[in-house]
PDB file of C-alpha atoms in Angstrom:
ATOM      1  CA  MET A1451     -34.610  25.657  15.231  1.00  0.00           C
ATOM      2  CA  ASN A1452     -31.427  25.998  17.067  1.00  0.00           C
ATOM      3  CA  SER A1453     -30.559  22.327  16.747  1.00  0.00           C
ATOM      4  CA  LEU A1454     -31.491  22.153  13.136  1.00  0.00           C
ATOM      5  CA  ARG A1455     -28.888  24.743  12.412  1.00  0.00           C
ATOM      6  CA  HIS A1456     -26.301  22.753  14.303  1.00  0.00           C
ATOM      7  CA  ILE A1457     -27.170  19.456  12.355  1.00  0.00           C
ATOM      8  CA  ILE A1458     -27.101  21.454   8.822  1.00  0.00           C
ATOM      9  CA  LEU A1459     -23.544  22.937   9.816  1.00  0.00           C
ATOM     10  CA  LEU A1460     -22.328  19.487  10.968  1.00  0.00           C
ATOM     11  CA  LEU A1461     -23.381  18.053   7.708  1.00  0.00           C
ATOM     12  CA  LEU A1462     -21.722  20.698   5.781  1.00  0.00           C
ATOM     13  CA  THR A1463     -18.481  20.481   7.887  1.00  0.00           C
ATOM     14  CA  LEU A1464     -18.476  16.501   7.179  1.00  0.00           C
ATOM     15  CA  ALA A1465     -18.949  17.158   3.493  1.00  0.00           C
ATOM     16  CA  THR A1466     -16.234  19.696   3.186  1.00  0.00           C
ATOM     17  CA  LEU A1467     -13.826  17.238   5.162  1.00  0.00           C
ATOM     18  CA  THR A1468     -14.630  14.173   2.974  1.00  0.00           C
ATOM     19  CA  ALA A1469     -14.325  16.042  -0.133  1.00  0.00           C
ATOM     20  CA  ARG A1470     -10.943  17.482   0.975  1.00  0.00           C
ATOM     21  CA  ALA A1471      -9.956  13.885   1.939  1.00  0.00           C
ATOM     22  CA  GLN A1472     -10.965  12.327  -1.430  1.00  0.00           C
ATOM     23  CA  ALA A1473      -9.096  15.269  -3.442  1.00  0.00           C
ATOM     24  CA  GLY A1474      -6.029  14.466  -1.214  1.00  0.00           C
ATOM     25  CA  MET A1475      -6.334  10.665  -2.197  1.00  0.00           C
ATOM     26  CA  ALA A1476      -6.754  11.694  -5.804  1.00  0.00           C
ATOM     27  CA  ASP A1477      -3.676  13.927  -5.825  1.00  0.00           C
ATOM     28  CA  GLN A1478      -1.405  11.122  -4.202  1.00  0.00           C
ATOM     29  CA  PRO A1479      -2.694   7.595  -5.126  1.00  0.00           C
ATOM     30  CA  PHE A1480       0.488   6.032  -4.174  1.00  0.00           C
ATOM     31  CA  LYS A1481       0.261   7.007  -0.365  1.00  0.00           C
ATOM     32  CA  GLY A1482      -1.756   4.904   2.150  1.00  0.00           C
ATOM     33  CA  HIS A1483      -2.474   1.431   3.510  1.00  0.00           C
ATOM     34  CA  TYR A1484      -3.459  -1.127   0.901  1.00  0.00           C
ATOM     35  CA  PHE A1485      -4.941  -4.555   1.531  1.00  0.00           C
ATOM     36  CA  CYS A1486      -5.314  -7.899  -0.491  1.00  0.00           C
ATOM     37  CA  ARG A1487      -8.122 -10.021   0.754  1.00  0.00           C
ATOM     38  CA  GLU A1488      -7.313 -12.887  -1.210  1.00  0.00           C
ATOM     39  CA  THR A1489      -3.865 -13.230   0.718  1.00  0.00           C
ATOM     40  CA  GLY A1490      -4.128 -11.131   3.702  1.00  0.00           C
ATOM     41  CA  LEU A1491      -1.264  -8.954   2.310  1.00  0.00           C
ATOM     42  CA  HIS A1492      -0.811  -5.463   3.843  1.00  0.00           C
ATOM     43  CA  MET A1493       1.011  -2.667   1.921  1.00  0.00           C
ATOM     44  CA  VAL A1494       1.682   0.586   3.395  1.00  0.00           C
ATOM     45  CA  ILE A1495       3.380   3.150   1.164  1.00  0.00           C
ATOM     46  CA  ASP A1496       4.127   6.939   0.629  1.00  0.00           C
ATOM     47  CA  LEU A1497       5.984   7.106  -2.747  1.00  0.00           C
ATOM     48  CA  TYR A1498       6.174  10.897  -2.256  1.00  0.00           C
ATOM     49  CA  GLU A1499       8.128  11.226   0.976  1.00  0.00           C
ATOM     50  CA  PRO A1500       9.925   8.751   3.169  1.00  0.00           C
ATOM     51  CA  THR A1501       7.531   9.072   6.304  1.00  0.00           C
ATOM     52  CA  LEU A1502       6.904   5.459   7.340  1.00  0.00           C
ATOM     53  CA  GLU A1503       8.812   3.063   9.592  1.00  0.00           C
ATOM     54  CA  ALA A1504       8.467  -0.645   9.143  1.00  0.00           C
ATOM     55  CA  PRO A1505       6.981  -2.388  12.703  1.00  0.00           C
ATOM     56  CA  GLY A1506      10.263  -3.813  14.438  1.00  0.00           C
ATOM     57  CA  PHE A1507      12.600  -2.060  12.010  1.00  0.00           C
ATOM     58  CA  SER A1508      12.676   1.444  13.272  1.00  0.00           C
ATOM     59  CA  PHE A1509      16.465   1.144  13.604  1.00  0.00           C
ATOM     60  CA  LEU A1510      16.552   1.647   9.726  1.00  0.00           C
ATOM     61  CA  GLY A1511      14.595   4.922   9.816  1.00  0.00           C
ATOM     62  CA  LYS A1512      11.909   6.538   7.596  1.00  0.00           C
ATOM     63  CA  MET A1513      11.076   4.813   4.208  1.00  0.00           C
ATOM     64  CA  HIS A1514       8.664   4.718   1.335  1.00  0.00           C
ATOM     65  CA  GLY A1515       6.969   1.492   2.421  1.00  0.00           C
ATOM     66  CA  TYR A1516       6.640  -2.149   3.400  1.00  0.00           C
ATOM     67  CA  MET A1517       4.565  -5.092   3.123  1.00  0.00           C
ATOM     68  CA  GLN A1518       3.648  -7.785   5.730  1.00  0.00           C
ATOM     69  CA  GLY A1519       1.134 -10.179   6.818  1.00  0.00           C
ATOM     70  CA  GLY A1520       0.152 -13.334   4.601  1.00  0.00           C
ATOM     71  CA  ILE A1521       3.757 -13.563   3.746  1.00  0.00           C
ATOM     72  CA  TYR A1522       7.099 -14.715   5.360  1.00  0.00           C
ATOM     73  CA  GLY A1523       8.679 -11.549   6.873  1.00  0.00           C
ATOM     74  CA  THR A1524       8.640  -8.121   6.103  1.00  0.00           C
ATOM     75  CA  TRP A1525       9.298  -6.832   2.584  1.00  0.00           C
ATOM     76  CA  MET A1526      10.383  -3.070   2.280  1.00  0.00           C
ATOM     77  CA  ILE A1527      10.672  -0.716  -0.561  1.00  0.00           C
ATOM     78  CA  THR A1528      14.255   0.005  -1.740  1.00  0.00           C
ATOM     79  CA  ARG A1529      13.520   2.026  -5.007  1.00  0.00           C
ATOM     80  CA  PHE A1530      10.503   2.879  -7.111  1.00  0.00           C
ATOM     81  CA  LYS A1531       9.504   5.100 -10.216  1.00  0.00           C
ATOM     82  CA  ILE A1532       6.093   6.351 -10.575  1.00  0.00           C
ATOM     83  CA  LYS A1533       4.825   6.954 -13.997  1.00  0.00           C
ATOM     84  CA  ASP A1534       1.133   7.991 -14.721  1.00  0.00           C
ATOM     85  CA  ASN A1535      -1.147   5.578 -12.807  1.00  0.00           C
ATOM     86  CA  LYS A1536       1.866   2.815 -12.573  1.00  0.00           C
ATOM     87  CA  ALA A1537       4.396   2.429  -9.955  1.00  0.00           C
ATOM     88  CA  THR A1538       7.253   0.136 -10.301  1.00  0.00           C
ATOM     89  CA  LEU A1539       8.518  -0.916  -6.763  1.00  0.00           C
ATOM     90  CA  ARG A1540      11.349  -2.928  -5.868  1.00  0.00           C
ATOM     91  CA  PHE A1541      10.933  -4.742  -2.344  1.00  0.00           C
ATOM     92  CA  SER A1542      13.642  -6.580  -0.412  1.00  0.00           C
ATOM     93  CA  ASN A1543      13.007  -8.788   2.373  1.00  0.00           C
ATOM     94  CA  ASP A1544      13.970  -8.135   5.858  1.00  0.00           C
ATOM     95  CA  ILE A1545      17.244 -10.056   5.851  1.00  0.00           C
ATOM     96  CA  GLY A1546      18.176  -8.722   2.480  1.00  0.00           C
ATOM     97  CA  SER A1547      18.436 -12.296   0.729  1.00  0.00           C
ATOM     98  CA  ASP A1548      15.666 -11.706  -1.718  1.00  0.00           C
ATOM     99  CA  SER A1549      14.245  -8.603  -3.847  1.00  0.00           C
ATOM    100  CA  GLN A1550      11.290  -8.489  -6.091  1.00  0.00           C
ATOM    101  CA  ASP A1551      10.098  -5.772  -8.572  1.00  0.00           C
ATOM    102  CA  ILE A1552       6.235  -5.309  -8.859  1.00  0.00           C
ATOM    103  CA  GLU A1553       4.079  -3.115 -11.125  1.00  0.00           C
ATOM    104  CA  PHE A1554       1.351  -1.412  -8.795  1.00  0.00           C
ATOM    105  CA  CYS A1555      -1.359   0.125 -10.821  1.00  0.00           C
ATOM    106  CA  GLN A1556      -4.265   2.110  -9.999  1.00  0.00           C
ATOM    107  CA  LEU A1557      -7.367   0.771 -11.485  1.00  0.00           C
ATOM    108  CA  THR A1558      -9.987   2.966  -9.539  1.00  0.00           C
ATOM    109  CA  ASP A1559     -10.059   5.314  -6.624  1.00  0.00           C
ATOM    110  CA  SER A1560      -9.676   2.422  -4.388  1.00  0.00           C
ATOM    111  CA  THR A1561      -8.523  -0.621  -6.296  1.00  0.00           C
ATOM    112  CA  TYR A1562      -4.967  -1.328  -7.501  1.00  0.00           C
ATOM    113  CA  SER A1563      -3.263  -4.371  -9.221  1.00  0.00           C
ATOM    114  CA  TYR A1564      -0.310  -5.831  -8.268  1.00  0.00           C
ATOM    115  CA  ARG A1565       1.672  -7.864 -10.739  1.00  0.00           C
ATOM    116  CA  ALA A1566       5.243  -9.622 -10.128  1.00  0.00           C
ATOM    117  CA  VAL A1567       7.963  -8.694 -12.742  1.00  0.00           C
ATOM    118  CA  ASN A1568      10.264 -11.561 -13.836  1.00  0.00           C
ATOM    119  CA  GLY A1569       8.422 -14.139 -11.486  1.00  0.00           C
ATOM    120  CA  ASN A1570       7.798 -14.030  -7.945  1.00  0.00           C
ATOM    121  CA  ALA A1571      10.213 -14.391  -4.731  1.00  0.00           C
ATOM    122  CA  ILE A1572       7.677 -13.439  -2.240  1.00  0.00           C
ATOM    123  CA  ARG A1573       6.745 -16.519  -0.066  1.00  0.00           C
ATOM    124  CA  ARG A1574       4.541 -17.290   2.742  1.00  0.00           C
ATOM    125  CA  ALA A1575       4.557 -20.292   5.324  1.00  0.00           C
ATOM    126  CA  GLU A1576       2.197 -23.168   4.595  1.00  0.00           C
ATOM    127  CA  GLY A1577       2.717 -25.913   7.259  1.00  0.00           C
ATOM    128  CA  ARG A1578       6.472 -26.536   7.349  1.00  0.00           C
ATOM    129  CA  LYS A1579       7.207 -25.252   3.800  1.00  0.00           C
ATOM    130  CA  LEU A1580       7.783 -21.720   2.210  1.00  0.00           C
ATOM    131  CA  VAL A1581       5.551 -21.538  -0.907  1.00  0.00           C
ATOM    132  CA  LYS A1582       5.458 -18.415  -3.386  1.00  0.00           C
ATOM    133  CA  VAL A1583       2.379 -16.231  -3.226  1.00  0.00           C
ATOM    134  CA  THR A1584       0.662 -15.485  -6.367  1.00  0.00           C
ATOM    135  CA  GLY A1585       2.292 -13.044  -8.895  1.00  0.00           C
ATOM    136  CA  GLU A1586      -0.831 -11.413  -9.555  1.00  0.00           C
ATOM    137  CA  MET A1587      -3.293  -9.795  -6.726  1.00  0.00           C
ATOM    138  CA  GLU A1588      -5.948  -7.124  -6.526  1.00  0.00           C
ATOM    139  CA  PHE A1589      -5.399  -4.664  -3.356  1.00  0.00           C
ATOM    140  CA  VAL A1590      -8.066  -2.239  -2.195  1.00  0.00           C
ATOM    141  CA  ARG A1591      -7.114   1.050  -0.168  1.00  0.00           C
ATOM    142  CA  VAL A1592      -8.113   1.101   3.340  1.00  0.00           C
ATOM    143  CA  ASP A1593      -7.500   4.485   4.315  1.00  0.00           C
TER     144      ASP A1593
END
């Protein structure tokens, strides 16, 4: 009987923690780790506070986000604007030679759309060539 009480208490605690985590995600939809299965692209953002360091670029200090994996180099957020369920982001590459504006829209609790604005400058290595990635992608929240 005592172990049954412990199990019930554990389940109630887990339910409470899960509800709090989901409420936090709903309150801050533009904070987390997002992944595009199609391209292997990872986007890590926190548009509420500059809390992130891009791997290998800690000398730049805390920032609002970056993209890497599936693309050539690391792209970092240089400015952004949030309006309702859409964030407009400006990314610059790690050497500062290219920048890209994107619209990142929340579709559901864990699904987001990525759309390049005015063409796409982000590239990936394919053999010995750099080719542009698609201008529209679907991301899922992985944390």
